[in-house]
XYZ file of N, CA and C in Angstrom:
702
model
N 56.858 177.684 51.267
C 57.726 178.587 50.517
C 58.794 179.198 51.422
N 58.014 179.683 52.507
C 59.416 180.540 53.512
C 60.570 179.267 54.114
N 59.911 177.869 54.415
C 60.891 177.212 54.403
C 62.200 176.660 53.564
N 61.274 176.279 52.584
C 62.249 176.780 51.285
C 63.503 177.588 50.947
N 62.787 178.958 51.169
C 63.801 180.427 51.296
C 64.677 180.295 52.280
N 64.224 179.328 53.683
C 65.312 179.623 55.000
C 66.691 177.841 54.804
N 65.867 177.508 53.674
C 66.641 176.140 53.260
C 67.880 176.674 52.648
N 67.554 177.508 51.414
C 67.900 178.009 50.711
C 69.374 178.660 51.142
N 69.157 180.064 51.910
C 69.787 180.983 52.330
C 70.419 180.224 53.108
N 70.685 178.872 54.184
C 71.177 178.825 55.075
C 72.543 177.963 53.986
N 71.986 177.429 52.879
C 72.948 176.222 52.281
C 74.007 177.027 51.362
N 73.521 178.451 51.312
C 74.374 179.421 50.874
C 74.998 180.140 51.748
N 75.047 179.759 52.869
C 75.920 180.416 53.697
C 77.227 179.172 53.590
N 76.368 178.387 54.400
C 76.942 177.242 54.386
C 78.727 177.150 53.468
N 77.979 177.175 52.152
C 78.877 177.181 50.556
C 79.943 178.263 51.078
N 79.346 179.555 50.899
C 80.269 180.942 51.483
C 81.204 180.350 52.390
N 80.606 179.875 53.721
C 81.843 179.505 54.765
C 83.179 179.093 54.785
N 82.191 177.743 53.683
C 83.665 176.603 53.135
C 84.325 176.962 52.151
N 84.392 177.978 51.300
C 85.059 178.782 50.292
C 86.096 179.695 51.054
N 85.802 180.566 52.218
C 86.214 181.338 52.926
C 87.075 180.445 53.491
N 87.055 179.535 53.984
C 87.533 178.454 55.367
C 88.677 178.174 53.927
N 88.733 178.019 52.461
C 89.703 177.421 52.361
C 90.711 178.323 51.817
N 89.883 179.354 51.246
C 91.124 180.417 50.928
C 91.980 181.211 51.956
N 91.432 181.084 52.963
C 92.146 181.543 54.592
C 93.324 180.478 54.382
N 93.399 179.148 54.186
C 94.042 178.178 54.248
C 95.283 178.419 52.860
N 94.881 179.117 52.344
C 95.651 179.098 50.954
C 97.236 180.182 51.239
N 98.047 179.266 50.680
C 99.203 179.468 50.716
C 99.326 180.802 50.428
N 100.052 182.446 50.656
C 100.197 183.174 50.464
C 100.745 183.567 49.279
N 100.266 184.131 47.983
C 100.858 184.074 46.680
C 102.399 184.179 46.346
N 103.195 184.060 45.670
C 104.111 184.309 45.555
C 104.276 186.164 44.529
N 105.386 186.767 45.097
C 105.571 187.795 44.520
C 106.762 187.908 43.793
N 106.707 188.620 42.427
C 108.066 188.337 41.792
C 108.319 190.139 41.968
N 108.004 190.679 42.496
C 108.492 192.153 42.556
C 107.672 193.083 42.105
N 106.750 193.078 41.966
C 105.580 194.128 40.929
C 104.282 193.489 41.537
N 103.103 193.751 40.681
C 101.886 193.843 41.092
C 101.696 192.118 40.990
N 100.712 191.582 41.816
C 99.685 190.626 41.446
C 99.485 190.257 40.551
N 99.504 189.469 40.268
C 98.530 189.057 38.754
C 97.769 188.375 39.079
N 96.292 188.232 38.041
C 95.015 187.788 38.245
C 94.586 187.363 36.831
N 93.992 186.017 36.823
C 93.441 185.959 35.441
C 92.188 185.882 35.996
N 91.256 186.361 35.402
C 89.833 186.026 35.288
C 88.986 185.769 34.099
N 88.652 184.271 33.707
C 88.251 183.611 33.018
C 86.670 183.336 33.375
N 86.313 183.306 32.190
C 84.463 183.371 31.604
C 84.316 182.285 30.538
N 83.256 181.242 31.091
C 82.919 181.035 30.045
C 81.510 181.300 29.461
N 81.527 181.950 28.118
C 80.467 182.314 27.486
C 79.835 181.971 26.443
N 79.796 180.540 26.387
C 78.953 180.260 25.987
C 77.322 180.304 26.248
N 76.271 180.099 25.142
C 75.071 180.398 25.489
C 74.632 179.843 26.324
N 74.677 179.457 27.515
C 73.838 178.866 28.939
C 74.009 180.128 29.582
N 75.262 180.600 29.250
C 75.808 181.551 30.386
C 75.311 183.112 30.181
N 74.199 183.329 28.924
C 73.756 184.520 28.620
C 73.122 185.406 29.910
N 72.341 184.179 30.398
C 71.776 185.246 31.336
C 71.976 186.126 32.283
N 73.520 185.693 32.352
C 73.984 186.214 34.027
C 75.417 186.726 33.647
N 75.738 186.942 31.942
C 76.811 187.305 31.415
C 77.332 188.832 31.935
N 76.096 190.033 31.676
C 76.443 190.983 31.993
C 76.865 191.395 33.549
N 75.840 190.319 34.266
C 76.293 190.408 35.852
C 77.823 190.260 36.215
N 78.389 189.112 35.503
C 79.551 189.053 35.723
C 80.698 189.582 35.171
N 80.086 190.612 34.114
C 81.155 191.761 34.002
C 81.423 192.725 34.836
N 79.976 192.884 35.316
C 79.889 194.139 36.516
C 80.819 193.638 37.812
N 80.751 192.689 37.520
C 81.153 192.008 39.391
C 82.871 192.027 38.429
N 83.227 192.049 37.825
C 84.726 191.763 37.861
C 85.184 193.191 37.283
N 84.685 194.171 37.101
C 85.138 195.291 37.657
C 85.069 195.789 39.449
N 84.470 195.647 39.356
C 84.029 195.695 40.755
C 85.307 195.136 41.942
N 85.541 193.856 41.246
C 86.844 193.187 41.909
C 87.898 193.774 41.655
N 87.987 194.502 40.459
C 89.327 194.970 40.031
C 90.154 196.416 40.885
N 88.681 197.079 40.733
C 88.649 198.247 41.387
C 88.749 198.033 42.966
N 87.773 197.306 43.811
C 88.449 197.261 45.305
C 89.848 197.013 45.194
N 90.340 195.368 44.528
C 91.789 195.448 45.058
C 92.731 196.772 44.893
N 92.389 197.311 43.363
C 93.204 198.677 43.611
C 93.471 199.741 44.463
N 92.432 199.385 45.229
C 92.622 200.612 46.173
C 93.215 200.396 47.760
N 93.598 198.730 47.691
C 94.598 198.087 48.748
C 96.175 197.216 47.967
N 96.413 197.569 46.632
C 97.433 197.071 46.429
C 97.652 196.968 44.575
N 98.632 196.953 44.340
C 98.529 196.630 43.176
C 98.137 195.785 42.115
N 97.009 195.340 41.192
C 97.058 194.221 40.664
C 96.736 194.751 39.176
N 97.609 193.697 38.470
C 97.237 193.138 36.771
C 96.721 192.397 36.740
N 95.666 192.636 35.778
C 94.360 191.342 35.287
C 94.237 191.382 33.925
N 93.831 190.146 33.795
C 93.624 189.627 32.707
C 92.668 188.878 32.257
N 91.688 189.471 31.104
C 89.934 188.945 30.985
C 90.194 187.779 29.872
N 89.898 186.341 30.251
C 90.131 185.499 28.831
C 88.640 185.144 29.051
N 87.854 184.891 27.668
C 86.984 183.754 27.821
C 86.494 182.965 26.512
N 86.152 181.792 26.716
C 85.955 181.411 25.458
C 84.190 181.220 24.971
N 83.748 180.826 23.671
C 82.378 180.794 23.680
C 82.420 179.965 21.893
N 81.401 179.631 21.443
C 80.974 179.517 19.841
C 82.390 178.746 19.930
N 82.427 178.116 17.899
C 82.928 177.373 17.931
C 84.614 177.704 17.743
N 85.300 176.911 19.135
C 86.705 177.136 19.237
C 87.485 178.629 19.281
N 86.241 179.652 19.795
C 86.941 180.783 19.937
C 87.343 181.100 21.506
N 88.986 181.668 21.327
C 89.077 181.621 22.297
C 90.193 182.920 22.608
N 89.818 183.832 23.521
C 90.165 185.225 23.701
C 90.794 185.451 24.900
N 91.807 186.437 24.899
C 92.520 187.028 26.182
C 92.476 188.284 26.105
N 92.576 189.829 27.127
C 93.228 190.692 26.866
C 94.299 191.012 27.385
N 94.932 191.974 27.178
C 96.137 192.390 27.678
C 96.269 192.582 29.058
N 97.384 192.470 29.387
C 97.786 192.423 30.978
C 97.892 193.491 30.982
N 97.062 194.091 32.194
C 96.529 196.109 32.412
C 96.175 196.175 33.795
N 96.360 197.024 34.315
C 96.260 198.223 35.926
C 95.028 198.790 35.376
N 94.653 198.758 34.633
C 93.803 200.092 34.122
C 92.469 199.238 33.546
N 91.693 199.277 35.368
C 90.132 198.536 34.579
C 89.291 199.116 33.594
N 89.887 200.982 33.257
C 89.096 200.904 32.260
C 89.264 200.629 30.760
N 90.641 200.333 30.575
C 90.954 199.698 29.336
C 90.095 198.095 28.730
N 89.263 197.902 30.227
C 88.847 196.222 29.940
C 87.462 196.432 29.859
N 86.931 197.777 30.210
C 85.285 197.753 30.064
C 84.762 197.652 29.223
N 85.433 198.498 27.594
C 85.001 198.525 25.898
C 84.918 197.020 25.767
N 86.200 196.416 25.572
C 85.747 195.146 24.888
C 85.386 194.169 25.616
N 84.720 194.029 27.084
C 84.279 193.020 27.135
C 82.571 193.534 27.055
N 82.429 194.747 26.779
C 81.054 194.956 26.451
C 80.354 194.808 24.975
N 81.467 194.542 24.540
C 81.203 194.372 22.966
C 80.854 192.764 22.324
N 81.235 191.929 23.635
C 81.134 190.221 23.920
C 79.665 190.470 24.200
N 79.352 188.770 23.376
C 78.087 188.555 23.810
C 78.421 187.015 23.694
N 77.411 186.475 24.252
C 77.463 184.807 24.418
C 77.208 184.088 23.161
N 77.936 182.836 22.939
C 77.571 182.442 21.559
C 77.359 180.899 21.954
N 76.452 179.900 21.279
C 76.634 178.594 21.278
C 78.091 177.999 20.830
N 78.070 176.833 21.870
C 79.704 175.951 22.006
C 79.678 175.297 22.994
N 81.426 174.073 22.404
C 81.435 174.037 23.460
C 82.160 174.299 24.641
N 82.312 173.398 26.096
C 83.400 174.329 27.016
C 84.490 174.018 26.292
N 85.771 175.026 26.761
C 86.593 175.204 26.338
C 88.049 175.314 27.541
N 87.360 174.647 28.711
C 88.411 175.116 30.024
C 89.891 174.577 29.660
N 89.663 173.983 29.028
C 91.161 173.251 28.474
C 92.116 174.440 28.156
N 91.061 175.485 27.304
C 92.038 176.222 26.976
C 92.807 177.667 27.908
N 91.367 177.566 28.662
C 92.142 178.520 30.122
C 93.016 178.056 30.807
N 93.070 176.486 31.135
C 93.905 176.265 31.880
C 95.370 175.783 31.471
N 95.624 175.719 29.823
C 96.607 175.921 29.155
C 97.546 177.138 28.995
N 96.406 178.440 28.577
C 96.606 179.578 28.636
C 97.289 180.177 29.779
N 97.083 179.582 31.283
C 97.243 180.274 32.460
C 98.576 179.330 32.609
N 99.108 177.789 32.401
C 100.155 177.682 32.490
C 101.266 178.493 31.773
N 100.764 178.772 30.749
C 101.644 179.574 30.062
C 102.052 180.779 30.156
N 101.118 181.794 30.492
C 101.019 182.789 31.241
C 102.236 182.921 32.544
N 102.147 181.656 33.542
C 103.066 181.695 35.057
C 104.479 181.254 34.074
N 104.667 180.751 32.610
C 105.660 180.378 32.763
C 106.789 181.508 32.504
N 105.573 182.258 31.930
C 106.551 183.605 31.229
C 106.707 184.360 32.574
N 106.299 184.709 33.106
C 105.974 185.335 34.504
C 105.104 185.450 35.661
N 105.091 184.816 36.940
C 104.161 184.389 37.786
C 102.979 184.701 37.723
N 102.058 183.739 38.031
C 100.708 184.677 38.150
C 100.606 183.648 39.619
N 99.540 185.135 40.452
C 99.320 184.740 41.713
C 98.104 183.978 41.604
N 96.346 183.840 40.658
C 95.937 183.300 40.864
C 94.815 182.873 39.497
N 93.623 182.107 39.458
C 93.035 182.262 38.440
C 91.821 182.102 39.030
N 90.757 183.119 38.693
C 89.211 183.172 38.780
C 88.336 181.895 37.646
N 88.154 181.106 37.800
C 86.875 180.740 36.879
C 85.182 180.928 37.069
N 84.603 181.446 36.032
C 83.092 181.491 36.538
C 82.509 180.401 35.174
N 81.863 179.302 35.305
C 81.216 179.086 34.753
C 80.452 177.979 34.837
N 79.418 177.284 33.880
C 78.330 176.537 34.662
C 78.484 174.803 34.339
N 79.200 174.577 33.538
C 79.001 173.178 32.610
C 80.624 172.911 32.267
N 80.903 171.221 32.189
C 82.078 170.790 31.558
C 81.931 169.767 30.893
N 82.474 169.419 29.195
C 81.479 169.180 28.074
C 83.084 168.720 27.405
N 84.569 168.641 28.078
C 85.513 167.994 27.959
C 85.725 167.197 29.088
N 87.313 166.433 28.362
C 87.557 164.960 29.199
C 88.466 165.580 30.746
N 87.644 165.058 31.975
C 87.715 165.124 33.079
C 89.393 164.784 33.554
N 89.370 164.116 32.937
C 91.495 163.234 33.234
C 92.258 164.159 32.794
N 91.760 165.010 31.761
C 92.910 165.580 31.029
C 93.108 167.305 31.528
N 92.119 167.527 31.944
C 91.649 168.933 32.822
C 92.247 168.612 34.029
N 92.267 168.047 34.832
C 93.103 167.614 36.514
C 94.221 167.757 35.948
N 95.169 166.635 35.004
C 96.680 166.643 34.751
C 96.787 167.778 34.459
N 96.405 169.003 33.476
C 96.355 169.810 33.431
C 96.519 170.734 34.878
N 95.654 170.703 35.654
C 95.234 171.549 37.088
C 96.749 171.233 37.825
N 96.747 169.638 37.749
C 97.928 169.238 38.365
C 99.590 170.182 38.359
N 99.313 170.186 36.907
C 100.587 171.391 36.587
C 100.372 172.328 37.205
N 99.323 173.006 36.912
C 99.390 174.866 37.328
C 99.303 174.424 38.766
N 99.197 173.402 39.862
C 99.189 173.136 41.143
C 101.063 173.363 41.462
N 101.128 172.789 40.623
C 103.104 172.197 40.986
C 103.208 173.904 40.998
N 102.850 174.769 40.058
C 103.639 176.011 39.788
C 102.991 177.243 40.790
N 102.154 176.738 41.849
C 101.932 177.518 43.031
C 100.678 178.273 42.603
N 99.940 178.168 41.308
C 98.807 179.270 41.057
C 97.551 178.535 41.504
N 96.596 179.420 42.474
C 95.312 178.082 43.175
C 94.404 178.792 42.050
N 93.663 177.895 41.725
C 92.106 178.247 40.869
C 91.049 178.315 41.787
N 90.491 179.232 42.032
C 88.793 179.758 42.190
C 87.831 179.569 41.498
N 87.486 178.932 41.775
C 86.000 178.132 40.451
C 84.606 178.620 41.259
N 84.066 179.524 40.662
C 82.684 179.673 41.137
C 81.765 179.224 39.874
N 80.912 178.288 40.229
C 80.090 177.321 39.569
C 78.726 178.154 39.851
N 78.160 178.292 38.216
C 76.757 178.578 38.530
C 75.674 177.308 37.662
N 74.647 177.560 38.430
C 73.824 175.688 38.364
C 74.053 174.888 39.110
N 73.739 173.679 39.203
C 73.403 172.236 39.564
C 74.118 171.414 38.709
N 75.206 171.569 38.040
C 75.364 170.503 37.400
C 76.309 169.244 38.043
N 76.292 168.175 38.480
C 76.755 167.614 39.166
C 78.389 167.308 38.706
N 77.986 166.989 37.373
C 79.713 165.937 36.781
C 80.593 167.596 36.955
N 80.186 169.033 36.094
C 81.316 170.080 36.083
C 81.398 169.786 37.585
N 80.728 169.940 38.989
C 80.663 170.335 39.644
C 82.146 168.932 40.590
N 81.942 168.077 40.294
C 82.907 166.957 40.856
C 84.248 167.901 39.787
N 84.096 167.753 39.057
C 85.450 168.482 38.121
C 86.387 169.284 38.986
N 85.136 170.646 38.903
C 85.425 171.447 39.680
C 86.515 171.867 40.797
N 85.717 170.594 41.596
C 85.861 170.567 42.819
C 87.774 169.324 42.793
N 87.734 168.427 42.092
C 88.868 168.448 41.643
C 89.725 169.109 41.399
N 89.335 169.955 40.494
C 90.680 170.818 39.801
C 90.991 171.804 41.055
N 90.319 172.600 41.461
C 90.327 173.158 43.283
C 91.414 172.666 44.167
N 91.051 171.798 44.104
C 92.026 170.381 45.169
C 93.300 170.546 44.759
N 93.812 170.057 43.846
C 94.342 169.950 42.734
C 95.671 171.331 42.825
N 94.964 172.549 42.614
C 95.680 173.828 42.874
C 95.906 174.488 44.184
N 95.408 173.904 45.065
C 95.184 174.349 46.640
C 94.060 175.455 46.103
N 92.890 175.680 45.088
C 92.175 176.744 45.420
C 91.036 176.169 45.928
N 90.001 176.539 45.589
C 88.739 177.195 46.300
C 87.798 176.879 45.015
N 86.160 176.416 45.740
C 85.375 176.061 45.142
C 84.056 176.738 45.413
N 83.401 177.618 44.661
C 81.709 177.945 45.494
C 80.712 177.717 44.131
N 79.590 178.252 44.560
C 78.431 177.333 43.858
C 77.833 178.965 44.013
N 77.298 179.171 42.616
C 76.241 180.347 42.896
C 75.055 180.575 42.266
N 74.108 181.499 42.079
C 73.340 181.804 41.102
C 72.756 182.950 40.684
N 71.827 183.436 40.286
C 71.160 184.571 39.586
C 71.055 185.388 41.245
N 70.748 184.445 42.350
C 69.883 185.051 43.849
C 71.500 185.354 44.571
N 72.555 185.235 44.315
C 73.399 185.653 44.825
C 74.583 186.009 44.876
N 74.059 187.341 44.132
C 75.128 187.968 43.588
C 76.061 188.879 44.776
N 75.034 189.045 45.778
C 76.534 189.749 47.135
C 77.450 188.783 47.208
N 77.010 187.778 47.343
C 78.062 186.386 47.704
C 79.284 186.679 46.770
N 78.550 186.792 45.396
C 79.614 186.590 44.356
C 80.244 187.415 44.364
N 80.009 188.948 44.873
C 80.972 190.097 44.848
C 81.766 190.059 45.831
N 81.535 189.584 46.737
C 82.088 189.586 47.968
C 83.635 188.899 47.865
N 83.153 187.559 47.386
C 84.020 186.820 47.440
C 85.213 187.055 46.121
N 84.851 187.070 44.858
C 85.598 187.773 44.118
C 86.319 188.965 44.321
N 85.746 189.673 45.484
C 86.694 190.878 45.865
C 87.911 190.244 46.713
N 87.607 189.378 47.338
C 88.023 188.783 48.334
C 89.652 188.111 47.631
N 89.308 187.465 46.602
C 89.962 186.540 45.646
C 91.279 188.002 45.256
N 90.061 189.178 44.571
C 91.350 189.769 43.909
C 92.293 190.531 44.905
N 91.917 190.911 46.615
C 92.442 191.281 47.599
C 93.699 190.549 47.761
N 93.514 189.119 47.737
C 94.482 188.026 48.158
C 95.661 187.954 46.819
N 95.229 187.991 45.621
C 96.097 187.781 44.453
C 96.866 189.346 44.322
N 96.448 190.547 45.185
C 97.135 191.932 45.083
C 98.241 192.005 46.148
N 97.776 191.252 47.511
C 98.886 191.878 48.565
C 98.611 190.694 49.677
N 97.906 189.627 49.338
C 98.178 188.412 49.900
C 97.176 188.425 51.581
N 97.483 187.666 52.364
C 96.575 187.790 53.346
C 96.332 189.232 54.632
N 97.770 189.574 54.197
C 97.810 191.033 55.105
C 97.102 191.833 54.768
N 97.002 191.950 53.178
C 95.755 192.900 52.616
C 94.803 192.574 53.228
N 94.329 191.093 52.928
C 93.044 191.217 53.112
C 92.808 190.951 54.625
N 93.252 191.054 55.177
C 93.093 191.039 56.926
C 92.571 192.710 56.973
N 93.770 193.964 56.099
C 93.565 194.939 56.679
C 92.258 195.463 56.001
N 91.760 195.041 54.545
C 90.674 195.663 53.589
C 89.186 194.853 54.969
N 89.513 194.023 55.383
C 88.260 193.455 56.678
C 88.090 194.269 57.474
N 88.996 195.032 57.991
C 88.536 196.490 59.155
C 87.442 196.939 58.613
N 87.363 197.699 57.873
C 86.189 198.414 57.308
C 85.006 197.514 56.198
N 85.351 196.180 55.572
C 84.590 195.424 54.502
C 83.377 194.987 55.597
N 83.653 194.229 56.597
C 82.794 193.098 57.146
C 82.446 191.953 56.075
N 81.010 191.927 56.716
C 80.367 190.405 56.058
C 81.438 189.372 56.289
N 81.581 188.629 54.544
C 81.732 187.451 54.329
C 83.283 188.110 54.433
N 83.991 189.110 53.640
C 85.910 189.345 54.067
C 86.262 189.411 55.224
N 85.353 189.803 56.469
C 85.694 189.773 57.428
C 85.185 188.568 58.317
N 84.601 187.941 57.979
C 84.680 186.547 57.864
C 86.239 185.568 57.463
N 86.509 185.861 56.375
C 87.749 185.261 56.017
C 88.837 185.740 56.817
N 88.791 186.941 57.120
C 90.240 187.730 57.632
C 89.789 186.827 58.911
N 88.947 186.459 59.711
C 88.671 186.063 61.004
C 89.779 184.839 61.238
N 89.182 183.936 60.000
C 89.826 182.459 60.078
C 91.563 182.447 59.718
N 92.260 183.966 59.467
C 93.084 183.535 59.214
C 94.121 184.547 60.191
N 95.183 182.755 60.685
C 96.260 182.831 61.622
C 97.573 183.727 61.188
């Protein structure tokens, strides 16, 4: 069992590293004169019940550090059940986003990333966005048409963050595509690691608020895994 646990913990560092190692690498967002922008996308469908509320907590959580090193607008989309598919308003003000995403609950469906990653081209076309969060576990559309897709929002400078929860192999090649694809970033998580996930999502919304200088200076005092990232970057 303890080997197990030291298997475990080391292959999650591991993951952490190479997530860190590539967003250090990631092009510095573009700014059009105002705050950041951030989408952060959920999918909620029913697989994703169990760990739904966790990841509300953790994306306040993100919202609130970056605020307090820079400016950012976010934006909560997610989809779930059949063909529904939701955004809210572009807001400074995480507590305008706490009511209704507490009022969400997970429904059977299926994925729907097609439509985030439609949504988010559209989004940069009206006005830049610096980046897009995805959390979710399964992909249940066509693989060709999600990349050409990625491919675009790549050309238009926005990287995707895909944190994958499960084992699933095919989302997980997707994934890791569409990543490529945008110059973003790929990690793997689960129910056992949720610092990881805060960490790094803070990390994400640091970089989409004030770019790598932020997050070099929010590493003085963060440590861990941000000061980790601020390390690797030149």
């Amino acid at each position: 069992m303890a080997k197990n646990l030291d298997k475990a913990n080391k292959e999650a560092e591991q993951n952490v590293k190479a997530f860190l190692d590539k967003v250090a690498n990631t092009p510095a967002p573009a700014k059009s004169g105002g705050a950041g922008r951030l989408i952060f996308a959920l999918d909620a469908t029913a697989s994703r019940q169990p760990t739904w509320d966790q990841a509300s907590h953790l994306q306040r959580e993100m919202f609130n550090t970056a605020a307090e090193v820079g400016k950012l607008e976010l934006q909560i989309a997610f989809f779930r059940g059949f063909g529904e598919f939701k955004a809210t308003r572009w807001t400074q003000d995480s507590r305008s986003l706490t009511r209704p995403l507490s009022k969400v609950s997970c429904l059977g469906g299926h994925t729907q990333f097609e439509k985030v990653l439609k949504h988010t081209l559209k989004q940069t076309t009206e006005k830049p966005v610096n980046a897009l969060v995805y959390v979710g576990d399964s992909i249940e559309e066509d693989v060709d048409h999600l990349c050409h897709l990625a491919g675009q929002i790549g050309m238009k400078g926005v990287p995707v963050f895909i944190f994958q929860e499960g084992y699933d192999p095919i989302a997980e090649a997707c994934f890791k595509q569409i990543c490529r694809l945008t110059n973003g970033a790929f990690c793997r998580f689960d129910a056992g690691s949720a610092a990881y996930l805060r960490s790094l999502l803070k990390a994400v919304a640091i970089f989409a608020a004030g770019g790598k200088k932020a997050l070099r200076d929010y590493s003085k005092n963060a440590g861990g895994e941000i000061l980790l990232l601020s390390n690797q970057i030149k």
